[in-house]
Amino acid sequence: LYKKVIIIVIKTFKHCFSGTRFRPLSFEVPKPLFPVAGVPMLQHHIEACAKVPNMKEILLIGFYQPNEELNRFLLNAQQEFKISIRYLQEYAALGTGGGIYHFRDQIVSGSPEAFFVLNADVCSAFPLTEMLRFQKEHGEPNSFVILGTTANRKQSMNYGCIVENEETNEVLHYVEKPSTFVSDIINCGIYLFNPDIFQHIGAVFQKNQQDIQLRDSEPTNGWHRAEAIRLEQDIFTALAGQGKLYVYKTLSFWSQIKSAGSAIYASRLYLNQYHTTHPERLATNKEGSPKITGNVYIHPTANIDPTAVLGPNVSIGTGVTIGAGVRVRESIILHGANLQDHCCVLNSIVGWDSTIGKWARVEGTPSDPNPNDPYAKIDSETLFREGKLTPSITILGCNVTIPSEVIILNSIVLPHKDLNRGFKNQIIL
């Protein structure tokens, strides 16, 4: 492995922090800080990065105005993992390639031999050390590595598709979201680069500038657009077949986290991984405690009646109160929520400081991948289909009150709503 420093760049980009598909949850917290399996989404990335040998620094790059919550997260993470973690704010949404090119001086300071780029909205086992070893064994000294995984034929067209040389693992052809089937090997949004990548990004930047000058007489506006560069379409497509780009295929879990429904699926994957990485985070059955089935995370500050039944795939946040006889399954319960006696929560996210009344039922429809297809990925569900709300998980925004003895099914409730009856397949504004 590399003996000199390695820098990790986590690209949070505009849509990941604004989280339009993650609403109403992203109204309260930036999407990368949303808790998945009990900890902020980004913490899973940082925990994996902290295990990489000779790693010097973690840089978070995104088009997002930092606030107190982000700063507090960075401070806590630095103290916990004993590593420098900095947030670098883009002046505009520059794309993954444009973002790292804009901050290239920060990345190459200290003369790193290599650096990783990780997209923030992915859930993975993050085999970073394995990628380093693979690059040493398979690639040329100045080659780059993409983490890939296998998808089924239909779903592969929703991702970047990689055609490889099966003997050398060189990327021969790369197409982002093709209209017809190209390959069942897809891009996971996790990359291993060395500083040579900036020469290739710089060439695209120069070309963009020239193209804009030919059609635009306002150089300032043109420069802004010229620096918006996409790694996948602008860089990987050109590098494929040149002996510079290789794919390391992982058999471990991987998923995108685009919507709230995919957060519950990602929580299941991480909770399952805790058996080997963080067994102390998993709740166990013991006298005087609630009944646990499957993998469950419970924050130590939660107050739970011993007659409650939790799991599988449940995450309970700080200060949550759960009453007698409550049943929770396949759900995320966020900070300060109050689940009153004998209520039932299935396939749902219960927002911060929300209350579910006695004998109420809050239920959603899971959007999990096909369990009979080992290569199936979670679908990017559309909110509406044929003019109707697509049945999906139920989401309660922050400070929502559900009255006793009502049913909320497949619905999205925006923050600060005090409901007075049941709802089905609706968005309550």
Coordinates of C-alpha atoms in Angstrom, one line a residue:
L1 CA 0.0 0.0 0.0
Y2 CA 1.0 3.6 -0.3
K3 CA 3.5 4.9 2.2
K4 CA 2.8 8.6 1.7
V5 CA -0.3 10.4 2.8
I6 CA -3.7 9.7 1.3
I7 CA -6.5 12.3 1.3
I8 CA -10.2 11.4 1.2
V9 CA -12.5 13.8 -0.6
I10 CA -16.2 13.2 0.0
K11 CA -18.2 15.0 -2.6
T12 CA -21.5 16.1 -1.1
F13 CA -22.7 18.2 -4.1
K14 CA -25.7 20.5 -4.3
H15 CA -28.5 18.0 -4.6
C16 CA -27.2 15.8 -1.8
F17 CA -27.3 18.7 0.7
S18 CA -30.5 20.3 -0.5
G19 CA -32.1 16.9 -0.7
T20 CA -35.2 17.8 -2.8
R21 CA -36.1 14.1 -3.1
F22 CA -35.5 13.7 0.6
R23 CA -38.1 16.2 1.7
P24 CA -39.7 16.8 4.2
L25 CA -36.8 15.3 6.2
S26 CA -34.2 17.6 4.6
F27 CA -36.1 20.7 5.8
E28 CA -34.6 20.0 9.3
V29 CA -31.2 18.6 8.6
P30 CA -28.9 18.4 5.5
K31 CA -29.4 15.1 3.8
P32 CA -25.7 13.9 4.5
L33 CA -26.3 14.4 8.2
F34 CA -29.6 12.4 8.3
P35 CA -29.2 9.5 10.7
V36 CA -29.0 6.1 9.1
A37 CA -28.6 3.1 11.4
G38 CA -28.2 5.5 14.3
V39 CA -25.4 7.8 13.0
P40 CA -25.3 10.6 10.4
M41 CA -25.0 9.3 6.8
L42 CA -21.6 10.9 6.4
Q43 CA -20.2 9.2 9.5
H44 CA -20.3 5.8 7.8
H45 CA -18.0 7.3 5.1
I46 CA -15.7 8.9 7.7
E47 CA -15.4 5.7 9.8
A48 CA -14.4 3.8 6.7
C49 CA -11.9 6.5 5.7
A50 CA -10.3 6.5 9.1
K51 CA -9.2 2.9 8.7
V52 CA -7.2 3.6 5.6
P53 CA -3.4 3.4 6.3
N54 CA -1.4 6.7 6.1
M55 CA -4.5 8.8 5.6
K56 CA -3.8 12.4 6.3
E57 CA -7.0 14.4 5.9
I58 CA -10.7 14.3 4.9
L59 CA -12.1 17.1 2.8
L60 CA -15.9 17.5 2.3
I61 CA -16.7 19.5 -0.8
G62 CA -20.2 20.8 -1.6
F63 CA -22.3 23.7 -2.7
Y64 CA -24.0 24.3 0.7
Q65 CA -23.8 27.1 3.2
P66 CA -22.3 25.6 6.4
N67 CA -24.4 26.0 9.5
E68 CA -24.0 25.3 13.2
E69 CA -25.2 21.7 12.8
L70 CA -22.5 20.9 10.1
N71 CA -19.8 22.6 12.1
R72 CA -20.8 20.7 15.2
F73 CA -20.7 17.4 13.3
L74 CA -17.2 18.2 11.9
L75 CA -15.9 19.1 15.3
N76 CA -17.3 15.9 16.9
A77 CA -16.0 13.7 14.1
Q78 CA -12.5 15.3 14.3
Q79 CA -12.4 14.6 18.0
E80 CA -13.7 11.0 17.7
F81 CA -11.5 9.9 14.8
K82 CA -8.4 12.0 15.6
I83 CA -8.1 13.3 12.0
S84 CA -8.4 16.6 10.2
I85 CA -11.8 17.1 8.6
R86 CA -12.6 20.2 6.7
Y87 CA -15.5 21.5 4.6
L88 CA -14.8 23.3 1.4
Q89 CA -17.7 25.3 -0.1
E90 CA -18.1 25.6 -3.8
Y91 CA -19.1 29.1 -5.1
A92 CA -21.6 27.3 -7.4
A93 CA -22.6 23.7 -8.1
L94 CA -19.6 22.5 -10.1
G95 CA -20.2 18.8 -10.5
T96 CA -18.0 16.1 -9.0
G97 CA -15.1 16.7 -11.4
G98 CA -15.4 20.5 -11.3
G99 CA -15.5 20.5 -7.5
I100 CA -12.3 18.6 -7.0
Y101 CA -10.6 20.6 -9.8
H102 CA -11.6 23.8 -8.2
F103 CA -10.0 22.7 -4.9
R104 CA -7.1 20.9 -6.5
D105 CA -4.5 23.0 -4.6
Q106 CA -6.0 22.0 -1.3
I107 CA -6.0 18.3 -2.3
V108 CA -2.4 18.1 -3.6
S109 CA -0.9 20.1 -0.7
G110 CA 1.3 17.6 1.1
S111 CA 2.0 15.8 -2.1
P112 CA -0.3 12.8 -1.6
E113 CA 0.4 9.7 -3.7
A114 CA -3.3 9.0 -4.0
F115 CA -6.7 10.2 -2.9
F116 CA -10.2 8.8 -2.8
V117 CA -13.4 10.6 -4.0
L118 CA -16.6 9.3 -2.4
N119 CA -20.1 10.5 -3.2
A120 CA -22.1 11.2 -0.1
D121 CA -25.4 9.7 -1.1
V122 CA -24.2 6.1 -1.3
C123 CA -24.3 3.3 1.3
S124 CA -21.5 0.8 1.1
A125 CA -19.0 -1.4 2.9
F126 CA -16.4 1.0 1.4
P127 CA -13.6 -1.4 0.5
L128 CA -11.1 1.4 0.3
T129 CA -8.0 -0.6 1.4
E130 CA -8.9 -3.4 -1.0
M131 CA -9.1 -0.7 -3.8
L132 CA -5.6 0.5 -2.9
R133 CA -4.3 -3.1 -3.0
F134 CA -6.0 -3.7 -6.3
Q135 CA -4.5 -0.6 -7.9
K136 CA -1.0 -1.7 -6.9
E137 CA -1.6 -5.2 -8.3
H138 CA -3.6 -4.4 -11.5
G139 CA -3.2 -0.9 -12.6
E140 CA -0.3 1.0 -14.2
P141 CA 1.5 3.3 -11.7
N142 CA -0.6 6.3 -12.8
S143 CA -3.9 4.6 -13.3
F144 CA -7.3 5.3 -11.7
V145 CA -9.8 2.9 -10.1
I146 CA -13.6 2.9 -10.1
L147 CA -15.5 0.8 -7.6
G148 CA -18.1 -1.3 -9.5
T149 CA -20.8 -3.8 -8.6
T150 CA -23.2 -6.0 -10.5
A151 CA -26.8 -5.0 -11.3
N152 CA -29.5 -6.7 -13.2
R153 CA -29.8 -5.9 -16.9
K154 CA -32.9 -3.7 -16.6
Q155 CA -31.7 -1.6 -13.6
S156 CA -28.1 -1.2 -14.9
M157 CA -29.4 1.4 -17.4
N158 CA -30.1 3.7 -14.5
Y159 CA -26.4 3.9 -13.6
G160 CA -23.1 4.5 -15.2
C161 CA -22.2 1.2 -17.1
I162 CA -18.7 -0.2 -17.3
V163 CA -17.4 -2.5 -20.0
E164 CA -14.2 -4.2 -18.8
N165 CA -11.4 -6.4 -20.0
E166 CA -12.2 -9.5 -17.9
E167 CA -8.5 -10.5 -17.7
T168 CA -7.0 -7.1 -16.7
N169 CA -10.1 -5.3 -15.3
E170 CA -9.3 -2.3 -17.5
V171 CA -12.3 -0.1 -18.3
L172 CA -12.7 -0.4 -22.1
H173 CA -16.0 1.6 -22.4
Y174 CA -18.0 3.8 -20.1
V175 CA -21.6 5.1 -20.7
E176 CA -23.6 7.1 -18.1
K177 CA -27.2 5.9 -18.0
P178 CA -27.4 4.4 -21.5
S179 CA -30.7 4.1 -23.3
T180 CA -30.0 0.4 -24.1
F181 CA -28.2 -2.4 -22.2
V182 CA -24.4 -1.9 -22.3
S183 CA -23.1 -3.8 -19.2
D184 CA -24.3 -5.2 -15.9
I185 CA -21.3 -3.7 -14.1
I186 CA -22.3 -0.3 -12.7
N187 CA -20.4 2.6 -11.2
C188 CA -20.7 2.9 -7.4
G189 CA -19.6 6.5 -7.1
I190 CA -16.4 5.7 -5.2
Y191 CA -13.0 6.4 -6.9
L192 CA -9.3 6.1 -6.3
F193 CA -7.2 8.8 -8.1
N194 CA -3.7 10.2 -8.1
P195 CA -2.9 13.8 -8.8
D196 CA -2.6 13.0 -12.6
I197 CA -6.4 13.1 -12.8
F198 CA -6.2 16.9 -12.7
Q199 CA -4.4 17.0 -16.0
H200 CA -7.4 15.2 -17.6
I201 CA -9.9 17.4 -15.8
G202 CA -7.9 20.5 -16.8
A203 CA -8.0 19.5 -20.4
V204 CA -11.8 19.4 -20.3
F205 CA -11.9 22.7 -18.5
Q206 CA -9.8 24.3 -21.3
K207 CA -12.0 22.8 -24.0
N208 CA -15.1 24.1 -22.2
Q209 CA -13.6 27.6 -22.0
Q210 CA -12.8 27.5 -25.7
D211 CA -16.3 26.3 -26.6
I212 CA -17.9 29.0 -24.5
Q213 CA -15.7 31.8 -26.0
L214 CA -16.9 30.8 -29.4
R215 CA -20.6 31.2 -28.5
D216 CA -20.6 33.6 -25.6
S217 CA -19.1 37.1 -25.5
E218 CA -19.4 37.3 -21.7
P219 CA -16.2 35.6 -20.4
T220 CA -17.3 35.7 -16.7
N221 CA -20.5 33.7 -17.3
G222 CA -18.6 31.4 -19.6
W223 CA -15.9 30.8 -17.0
H224 CA -18.5 29.8 -14.5
R225 CA -20.0 27.2 -16.8
A226 CA -16.6 26.0 -18.0
E227 CA -15.7 24.8 -14.5
A228 CA -18.8 22.7 -14.1
I229 CA -17.4 19.3 -15.0
R230 CA -18.9 15.8 -14.5
L231 CA -16.4 13.1 -13.7
E232 CA -18.6 10.4 -15.2
Q233 CA -19.6 11.9 -18.6
D234 CA -16.7 14.3 -19.2
I235 CA -13.7 12.3 -17.8
F236 CA -14.4 8.5 -17.6
T237 CA -16.0 8.3 -21.0
A238 CA -12.8 9.8 -22.5
L239 CA -10.4 7.8 -20.3
A240 CA -12.0 4.4 -21.1
G241 CA -9.9 2.2 -23.4
Q242 CA -6.6 4.2 -22.8
G243 CA -5.1 1.9 -20.2
K244 CA -5.7 4.5 -17.5
L245 CA -9.0 3.4 -15.9
Y246 CA -9.7 0.1 -14.0
V247 CA -12.7 -1.3 -12.2
Y248 CA -12.6 -3.1 -8.9
K249 CA -15.7 -5.1 -8.5
T250 CA -17.1 -5.5 -4.9
L251 CA -19.3 -8.3 -3.7
S252 CA -20.2 -6.4 -0.6
F253 CA -23.4 -4.4 -0.2
W254 CA -23.9 -1.1 -2.0
S255 CA -26.9 1.1 -2.5
Q256 CA -27.8 4.7 -3.4
I257 CA -29.6 6.9 -0.9
K258 CA -31.7 9.1 -3.1
S259 CA -35.0 9.1 -1.2
A260 CA -36.3 8.6 2.3
G261 CA -37.4 5.1 1.4
S262 CA -33.9 4.2 0.4
A263 CA -32.7 5.4 3.8
I264 CA -34.6 2.6 5.5
Y265 CA -33.1 0.1 3.2
A266 CA -29.6 1.6 3.8
S267 CA -30.2 1.4 7.5
R268 CA -30.9 -2.3 7.2
L269 CA -27.6 -2.8 5.3
Y270 CA -25.6 -0.9 7.9
L271 CA -27.3 -2.5 10.9
N272 CA -26.4 -5.9 9.4
Q273 CA -22.8 -4.8 8.9
Y274 CA -22.7 -3.8 12.6
H275 CA -22.4 -7.5 13.6
T276 CA -18.7 -7.3 12.4
T277 CA -17.9 -3.6 12.7
H278 CA -19.9 -2.2 15.7
P279 CA -21.6 -5.0 17.6
E280 CA -21.9 -2.6 20.6
R281 CA -24.4 -0.6 18.6
L282 CA -26.9 -3.5 18.3
A283 CA -29.5 -3.9 21.0
T284 CA -29.9 -7.3 22.7
N285 CA -32.6 -9.1 24.6
K286 CA -32.3 -8.8 28.3
E287 CA -34.5 -8.7 31.4
G288 CA -36.4 -5.4 31.8
S289 CA -35.8 -4.3 28.2
P290 CA -38.0 -4.4 25.2
K291 CA -38.2 -7.5 23.0
I292 CA -35.7 -7.2 20.1
T293 CA -36.2 -9.1 16.9
G294 CA -33.4 -8.9 14.2
N295 CA -31.1 -5.9 14.1
V296 CA -32.0 -2.8 16.2
Y297 CA -30.1 0.3 17.2
I298 CA -31.3 2.1 20.3
H299 CA -29.7 5.3 21.5
P300 CA -28.9 5.1 25.3
T301 CA -31.1 8.1 26.0
A302 CA -34.2 6.5 24.7
N303 CA -36.9 5.6 27.2
I304 CA -38.6 2.3 26.1
D305 CA -41.3 0.3 27.9
P306 CA -40.2 -3.4 28.4
T307 CA -43.4 -4.6 26.8
A308 CA -42.6 -3.0 23.4
V309 CA -41.4 -5.1 20.5
L310 CA -38.8 -3.6 18.2
G311 CA -37.3 -4.9 14.9
P312 CA -36.2 -6.0 12.5
N313 CA -34.4 -3.1 11.0
V314 CA -35.3 -0.4 13.5
S315 CA -33.3 2.7 14.6
I316 CA -34.3 4.6 17.7
G317 CA -32.8 8.1 18.1
T318 CA -31.9 10.3 21.1
G319 CA -34.6 11.0 23.7
V320 CA -37.3 8.9 22.1
T321 CA -40.2 7.7 24.3
I322 CA -41.9 4.4 23.5
G323 CA -44.9 3.3 25.5
A324 CA -46.3 -0.1 26.5
G325 CA -47.2 -2.6 23.9
V326 CA -45.8 -0.5 21.0
R327 CA -44.7 -2.4 17.8
V328 CA -42.0 -0.9 15.5
R329 CA -40.7 -2.7 12.4
E330 CA -38.6 -1.5 9.4
S331 CA -38.6 2.1 10.6
I332 CA -36.4 5.0 11.7
I333 CA -37.6 6.9 14.8
L334 CA -35.9 10.3 15.1
H335 CA -34.9 12.4 18.1
G336 CA -37.5 13.3 20.7
A337 CA -40.4 11.3 19.1
N338 CA -43.1 10.0 21.4
L339 CA -44.8 6.7 20.5
Q340 CA -47.7 6.2 22.9
D341 CA -49.1 2.9 24.3
H342 CA -50.0 0.2 21.8
C343 CA -49.4 2.2 18.6
C344 CA -47.9 0.4 15.6
V345 CA -45.2 1.8 13.2
L346 CA -44.3 -0.2 10.1
N347 CA -42.1 0.9 7.2
S348 CA -42.1 4.5 8.3
I349 CA -39.8 7.4 9.3
V350 CA -41.1 9.3 12.3
G351 CA -39.8 12.8 12.4
W352 CA -38.2 14.8 15.2
D353 CA -40.4 15.5 18.2
S354 CA -43.5 13.9 16.6
T355 CA -46.2 12.1 18.6
I356 CA -48.2 9.0 17.6
G357 CA -51.3 8.5 19.8
K358 CA -52.4 5.4 21.6
W359 CA -53.6 2.5 19.3
A360 CA -52.7 4.5 16.2
R361 CA -51.2 2.8 13.2
V362 CA -48.6 4.4 10.9
E363 CA -47.6 2.2 8.0
G364 CA -45.9 2.5 4.6
T365 CA -45.2 0.3 1.7
P366 CA -41.5 -0.7 1.4
S367 CA -39.6 0.0 -1.8
D368 CA -37.0 -2.7 -1.3
P369 CA -35.1 -4.5 -4.2
N370 CA -36.5 -7.8 -5.4
P371 CA -35.3 -10.3 -2.7
N372 CA -35.2 -13.1 -5.3
D373 CA -32.7 -11.3 -7.5
P374 CA -29.2 -11.1 -5.9
Y375 CA -28.2 -8.3 -8.3
A376 CA -31.4 -6.1 -7.9
K377 CA -30.9 -2.5 -6.7
I378 CA -33.4 -0.2 -5.1
D379 CA -35.5 1.6 -7.7
S380 CA -35.5 5.4 -7.8
E381 CA -39.2 5.6 -7.2
T382 CA -41.2 8.5 -8.7
L383 CA -43.5 10.4 -6.3
F384 CA -46.5 10.2 -8.6
R385 CA -47.6 7.6 -11.1
E386 CA -50.6 8.1 -13.4
G387 CA -51.6 11.1 -11.4
K388 CA -51.6 9.2 -8.1
L389 CA -49.2 9.2 -5.2
T390 CA -47.0 6.1 -5.5
P391 CA -47.4 3.8 -2.5
S392 CA -44.2 4.1 -0.5
I393 CA -43.0 4.5 3.1
T394 CA -44.8 6.8 5.3
I395 CA -42.9 9.9 6.4
L396 CA -43.8 12.2 9.3
G397 CA -42.0 15.5 9.3
C398 CA -40.8 17.1 12.5
N399 CA -43.4 17.9 15.3
V400 CA -46.3 16.1 13.7
T401 CA -49.1 14.8 16.0
I402 CA -51.1 11.7 15.0
P403 CA -54.3 11.3 17.1
S404 CA -55.2 8.1 18.9
E405 CA -56.9 5.2 17.0
V406 CA -56.3 6.5 13.5
I407 CA -54.4 5.0 10.5
I408 CA -51.9 6.8 8.4
L409 CA -51.0 4.8 5.3
N410 CA -48.5 5.5 2.5
S411 CA -48.6 9.2 3.2
I412 CA -46.1 12.1 3.6
V413 CA -46.9 14.6 6.4
L414 CA -45.1 17.9 6.3
P415 CA -43.7 19.4 9.5
H416 CA -45.8 20.9 12.3
K417 CA -49.1 19.3 11.4
D418 CA -51.7 18.3 14.0
L419 CA -53.9 15.7 12.3
N420 CA -57.4 15.0 13.3
R421 CA -58.2 11.9 11.2
G422 CA -56.6 9.1 9.2
F423 CA -55.1 9.5 5.7
K424 CA -54.2 7.1 2.9
N425 CA -51.9 7.7 -0.1
Q426 CA -51.8 11.5 0.4
I427 CA -49.3 14.3 0.9
I428 CA -50.6 16.4 3.9
L429 CA -49.4 20.0 3.3

